[in-house]
mmCIF file of C-alpha atoms in Angstrom:
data_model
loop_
_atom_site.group_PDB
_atom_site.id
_atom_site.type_symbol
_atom_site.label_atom_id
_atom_site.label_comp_id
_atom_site.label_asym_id
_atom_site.label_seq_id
_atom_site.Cartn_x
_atom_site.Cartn_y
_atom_site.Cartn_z
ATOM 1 C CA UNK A 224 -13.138 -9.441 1.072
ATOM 2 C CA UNK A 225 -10.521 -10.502 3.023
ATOM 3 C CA UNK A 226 -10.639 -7.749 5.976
ATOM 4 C CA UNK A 227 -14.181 -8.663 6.829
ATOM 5 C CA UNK A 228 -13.521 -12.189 6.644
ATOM 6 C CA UNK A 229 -11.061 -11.530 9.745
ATOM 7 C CA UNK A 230 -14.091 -9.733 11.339
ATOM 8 C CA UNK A 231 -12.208 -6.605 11.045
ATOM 9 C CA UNK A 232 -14.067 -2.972 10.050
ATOM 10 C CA UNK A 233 -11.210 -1.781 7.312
ATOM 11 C CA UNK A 234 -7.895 -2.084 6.089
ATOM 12 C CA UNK A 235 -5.659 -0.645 3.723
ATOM 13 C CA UNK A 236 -2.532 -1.442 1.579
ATOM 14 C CA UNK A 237 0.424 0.682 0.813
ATOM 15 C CA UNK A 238 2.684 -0.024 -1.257
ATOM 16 C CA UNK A 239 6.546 1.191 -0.839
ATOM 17 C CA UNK A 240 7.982 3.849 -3.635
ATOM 18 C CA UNK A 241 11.781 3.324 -2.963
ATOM 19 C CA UNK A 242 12.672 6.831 -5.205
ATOM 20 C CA UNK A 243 10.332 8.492 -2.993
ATOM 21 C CA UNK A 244 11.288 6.336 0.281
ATOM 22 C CA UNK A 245 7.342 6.733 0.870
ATOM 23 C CA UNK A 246 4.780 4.110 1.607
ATOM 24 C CA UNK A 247 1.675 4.999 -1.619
ATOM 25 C CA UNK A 248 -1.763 4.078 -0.238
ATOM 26 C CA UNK A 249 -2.756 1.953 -2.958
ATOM 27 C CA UNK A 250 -6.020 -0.099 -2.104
ATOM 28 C CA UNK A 251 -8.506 -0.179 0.867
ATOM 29 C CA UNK A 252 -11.739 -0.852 2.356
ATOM 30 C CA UNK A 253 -13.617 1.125 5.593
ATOM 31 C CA UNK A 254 -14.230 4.456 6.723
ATOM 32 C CA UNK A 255 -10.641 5.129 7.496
ATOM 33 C CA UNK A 256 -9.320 4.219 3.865
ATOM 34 C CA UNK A 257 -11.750 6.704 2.283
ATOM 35 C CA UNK A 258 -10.637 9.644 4.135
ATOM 36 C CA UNK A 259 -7.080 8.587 3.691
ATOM 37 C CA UNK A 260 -7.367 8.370 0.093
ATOM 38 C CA UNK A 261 -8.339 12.042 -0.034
ATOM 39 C CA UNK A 262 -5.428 13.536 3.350
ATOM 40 C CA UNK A 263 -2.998 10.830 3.609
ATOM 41 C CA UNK A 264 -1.974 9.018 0.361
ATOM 42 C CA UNK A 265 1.161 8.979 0.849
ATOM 43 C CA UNK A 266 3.769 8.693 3.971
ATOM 44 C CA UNK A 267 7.222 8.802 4.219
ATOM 45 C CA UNK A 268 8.960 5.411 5.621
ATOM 46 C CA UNK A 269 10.273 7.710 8.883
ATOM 47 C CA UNK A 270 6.892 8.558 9.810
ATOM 48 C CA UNK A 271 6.469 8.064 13.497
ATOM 49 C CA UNK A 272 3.126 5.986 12.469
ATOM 50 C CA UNK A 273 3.297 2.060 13.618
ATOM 51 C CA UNK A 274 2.756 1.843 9.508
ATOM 52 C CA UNK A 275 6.380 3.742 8.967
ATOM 53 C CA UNK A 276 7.795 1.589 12.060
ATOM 54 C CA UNK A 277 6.559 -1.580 10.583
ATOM 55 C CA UNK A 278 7.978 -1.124 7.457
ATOM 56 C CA UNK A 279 11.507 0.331 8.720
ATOM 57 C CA UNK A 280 11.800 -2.575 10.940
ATOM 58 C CA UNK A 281 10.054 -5.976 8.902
ATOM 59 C CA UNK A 282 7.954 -6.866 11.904
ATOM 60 C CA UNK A 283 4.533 -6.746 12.621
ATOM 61 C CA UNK A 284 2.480 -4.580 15.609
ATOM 62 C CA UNK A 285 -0.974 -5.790 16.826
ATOM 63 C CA UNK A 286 -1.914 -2.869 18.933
ATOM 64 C CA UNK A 287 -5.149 -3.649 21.074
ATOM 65 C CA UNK A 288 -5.851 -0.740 22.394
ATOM 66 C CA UNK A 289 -5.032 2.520 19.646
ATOM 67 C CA UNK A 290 -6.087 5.160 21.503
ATOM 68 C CA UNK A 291 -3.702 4.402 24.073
ATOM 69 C CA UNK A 292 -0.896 4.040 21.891
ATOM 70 C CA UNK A 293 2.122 6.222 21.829
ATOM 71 C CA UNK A 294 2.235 6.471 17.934
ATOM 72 C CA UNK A 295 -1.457 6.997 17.746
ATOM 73 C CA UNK A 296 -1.470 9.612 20.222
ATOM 74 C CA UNK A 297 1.288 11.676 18.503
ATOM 75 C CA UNK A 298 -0.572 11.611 15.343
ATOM 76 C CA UNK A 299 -3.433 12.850 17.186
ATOM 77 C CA UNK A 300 -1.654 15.513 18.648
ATOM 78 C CA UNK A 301 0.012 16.610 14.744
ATOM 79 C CA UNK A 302 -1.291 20.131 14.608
ATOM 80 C CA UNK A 303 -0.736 18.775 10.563
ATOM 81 C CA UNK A 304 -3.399 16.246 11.105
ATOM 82 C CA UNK A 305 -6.509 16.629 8.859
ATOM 83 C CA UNK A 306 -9.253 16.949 11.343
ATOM 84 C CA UNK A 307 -11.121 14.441 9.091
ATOM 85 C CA UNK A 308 -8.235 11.691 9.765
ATOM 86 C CA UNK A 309 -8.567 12.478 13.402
ATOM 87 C CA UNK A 310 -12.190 11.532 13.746
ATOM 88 C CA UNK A 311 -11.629 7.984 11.746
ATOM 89 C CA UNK A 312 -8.524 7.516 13.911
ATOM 90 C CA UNK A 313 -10.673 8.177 17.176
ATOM 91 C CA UNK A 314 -12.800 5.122 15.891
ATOM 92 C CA UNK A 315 -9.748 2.796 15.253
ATOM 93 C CA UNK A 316 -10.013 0.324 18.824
ATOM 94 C CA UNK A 317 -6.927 -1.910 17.519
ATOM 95 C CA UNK A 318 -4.735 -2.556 14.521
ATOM 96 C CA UNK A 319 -2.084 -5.178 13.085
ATOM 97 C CA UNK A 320 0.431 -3.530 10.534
ATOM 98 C CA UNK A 321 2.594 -5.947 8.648
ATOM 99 C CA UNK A 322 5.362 -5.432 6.148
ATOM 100 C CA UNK A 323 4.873 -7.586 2.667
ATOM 101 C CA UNK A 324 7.701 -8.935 0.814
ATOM 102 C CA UNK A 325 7.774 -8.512 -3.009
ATOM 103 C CA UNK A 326 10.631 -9.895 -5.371
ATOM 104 C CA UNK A 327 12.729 -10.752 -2.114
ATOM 105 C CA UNK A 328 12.382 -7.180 -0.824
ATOM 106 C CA UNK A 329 9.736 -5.614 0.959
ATOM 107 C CA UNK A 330 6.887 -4.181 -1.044
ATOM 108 C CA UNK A 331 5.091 -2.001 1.245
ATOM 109 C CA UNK A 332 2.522 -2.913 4.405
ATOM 110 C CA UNK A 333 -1.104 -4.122 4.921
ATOM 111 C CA UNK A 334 -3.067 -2.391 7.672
ATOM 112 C CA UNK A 335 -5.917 -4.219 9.087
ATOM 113 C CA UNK A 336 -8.183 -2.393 11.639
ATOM 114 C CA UNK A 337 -11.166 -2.676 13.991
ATOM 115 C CA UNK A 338 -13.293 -0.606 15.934
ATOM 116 C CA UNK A 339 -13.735 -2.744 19.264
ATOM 117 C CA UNK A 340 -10.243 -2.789 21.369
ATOM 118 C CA UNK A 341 -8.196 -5.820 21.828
ATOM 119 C CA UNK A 342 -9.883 -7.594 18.699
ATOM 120 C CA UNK A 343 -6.906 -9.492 17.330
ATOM 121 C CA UNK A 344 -5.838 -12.724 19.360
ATOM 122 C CA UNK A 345 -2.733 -14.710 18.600
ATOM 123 C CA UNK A 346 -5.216 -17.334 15.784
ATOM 124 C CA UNK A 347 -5.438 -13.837 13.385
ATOM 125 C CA UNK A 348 -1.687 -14.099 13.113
ATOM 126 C CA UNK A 349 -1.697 -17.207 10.185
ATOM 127 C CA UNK A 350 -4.056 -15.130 8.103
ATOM 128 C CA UNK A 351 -2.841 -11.902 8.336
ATOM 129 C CA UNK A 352 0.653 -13.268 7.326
ATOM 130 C CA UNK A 353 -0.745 -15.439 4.493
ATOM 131 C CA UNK A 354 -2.957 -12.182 2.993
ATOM 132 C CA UNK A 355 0.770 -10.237 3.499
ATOM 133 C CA UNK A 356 1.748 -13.411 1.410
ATOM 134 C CA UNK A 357 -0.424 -12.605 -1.555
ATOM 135 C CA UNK A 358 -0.185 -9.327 -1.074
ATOM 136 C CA UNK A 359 3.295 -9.440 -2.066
ATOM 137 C CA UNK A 360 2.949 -12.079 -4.960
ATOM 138 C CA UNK A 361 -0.050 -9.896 -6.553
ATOM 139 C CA UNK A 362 2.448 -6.577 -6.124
ATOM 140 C CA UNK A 363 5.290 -8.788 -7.941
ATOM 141 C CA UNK A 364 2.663 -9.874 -10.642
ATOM 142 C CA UNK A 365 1.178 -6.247 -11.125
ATOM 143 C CA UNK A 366 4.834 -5.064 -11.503
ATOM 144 C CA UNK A 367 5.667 -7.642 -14.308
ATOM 145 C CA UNK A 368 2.417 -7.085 -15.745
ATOM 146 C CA UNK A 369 3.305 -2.809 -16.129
ATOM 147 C CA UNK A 370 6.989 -4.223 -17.026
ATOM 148 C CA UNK A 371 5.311 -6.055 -19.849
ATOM 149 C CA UNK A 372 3.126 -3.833 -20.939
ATOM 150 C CA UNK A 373 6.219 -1.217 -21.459
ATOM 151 C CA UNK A 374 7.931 -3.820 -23.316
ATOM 152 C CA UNK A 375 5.411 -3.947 -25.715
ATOM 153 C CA UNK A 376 5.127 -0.632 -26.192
ATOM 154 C CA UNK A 377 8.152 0.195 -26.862
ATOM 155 C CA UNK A 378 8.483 -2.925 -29.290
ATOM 156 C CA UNK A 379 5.152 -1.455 -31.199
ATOM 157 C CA UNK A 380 7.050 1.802 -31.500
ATOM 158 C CA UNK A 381 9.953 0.374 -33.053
ATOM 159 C CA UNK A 382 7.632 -1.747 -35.434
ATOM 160 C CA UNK A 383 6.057 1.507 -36.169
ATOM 161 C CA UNK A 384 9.052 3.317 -36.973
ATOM 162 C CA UNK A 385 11.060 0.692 -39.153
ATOM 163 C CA UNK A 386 7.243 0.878 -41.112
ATOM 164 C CA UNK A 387 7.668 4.520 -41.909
ATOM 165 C CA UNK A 388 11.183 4.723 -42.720
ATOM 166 C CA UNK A 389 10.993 1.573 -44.977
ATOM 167 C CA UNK A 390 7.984 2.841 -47.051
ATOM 168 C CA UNK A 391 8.952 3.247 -50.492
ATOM 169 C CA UNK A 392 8.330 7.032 -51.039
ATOM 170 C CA UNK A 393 7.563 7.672 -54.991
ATOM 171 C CA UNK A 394 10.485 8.232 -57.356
ATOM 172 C CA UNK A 395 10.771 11.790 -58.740
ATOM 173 C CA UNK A 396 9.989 12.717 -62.014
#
């Protein structure tokens, strides 16, 4: 997949509910994604995470050295933080978070992550911005697939119906 290709130990996509103004964790690889799935599915787009930041602003962080990070460290100091998030966190040595464009407007973020610090150099930049690339065109093509699919559904409902009200019923007697 792509996040070992970079070298990197996990990553994660989330993918941005606008009626919910929250950022749903929606595919992953790694240790970290697995116990997110289960205590952090979904975050709000003012979350003081780098994830929140990233998406609020449009711009990328590469943070080489999490622990030391302001953001990490007040998630690690959330009295709210699952104890289970705090251990994966503690093994996170550096991060990139970019926002992903779908449709024209941004679709939610990717989160790439190793253990070892100051892993990403300025030659990960190209493919982390070309996987936020197709990250966005295969949100845009899931959404028109779903948009699709509702279409026709609704047009086999209306088939359905105009069936059952045309049916000749038999004439009484």
């Amino acid at each position: 997949d792509a996040v070992h290709a970079l070298g990197a130990s996990g990553g994660h996509i989330r993918t941005w509910n606008p009626r919910e103004n929250a950022l749903h964790l929606a595919a992953g690889v790694g240790p970290y994604y697995q116990v997110a799935r289960q205590v952090r599915k979904n975050i709000d787009t003012s979350d003081s995470s780098r994830t929140g930041e990233a998406f609020l602003k449009g711009t990328p962080f590469l943070i080489n050295d999490a622990q030391a990070d302001s953001a990490t460290q007040e998630l690690m100091n959330n009295e709210h933080c699952h104890a289970a998030l705090k251990e994966q966190i503690c093994e996170v040595g550096s991060f990139v978070t970019t926002v992903f464009m779908k449709g024209g407007v941004k679709g939610g973020t990717i989160s790439i992550h190793c253990h070892d610090t100051w892993f990403f150099h300025s030659y990960h930049e190209s493919p982390v911005q070309k996987l936020s690339e197709l990250a966005g065109l295969l949100a845009q093509e899931l959404e028109n697939r779903e948009r699709q699919r509702n279409r026709d559904d609704e047009l086999d409902f209306l088939q359905d119906a105009k069936r059952a009200l045309t049916r000749r019923r038999p004439e009484a007697g």
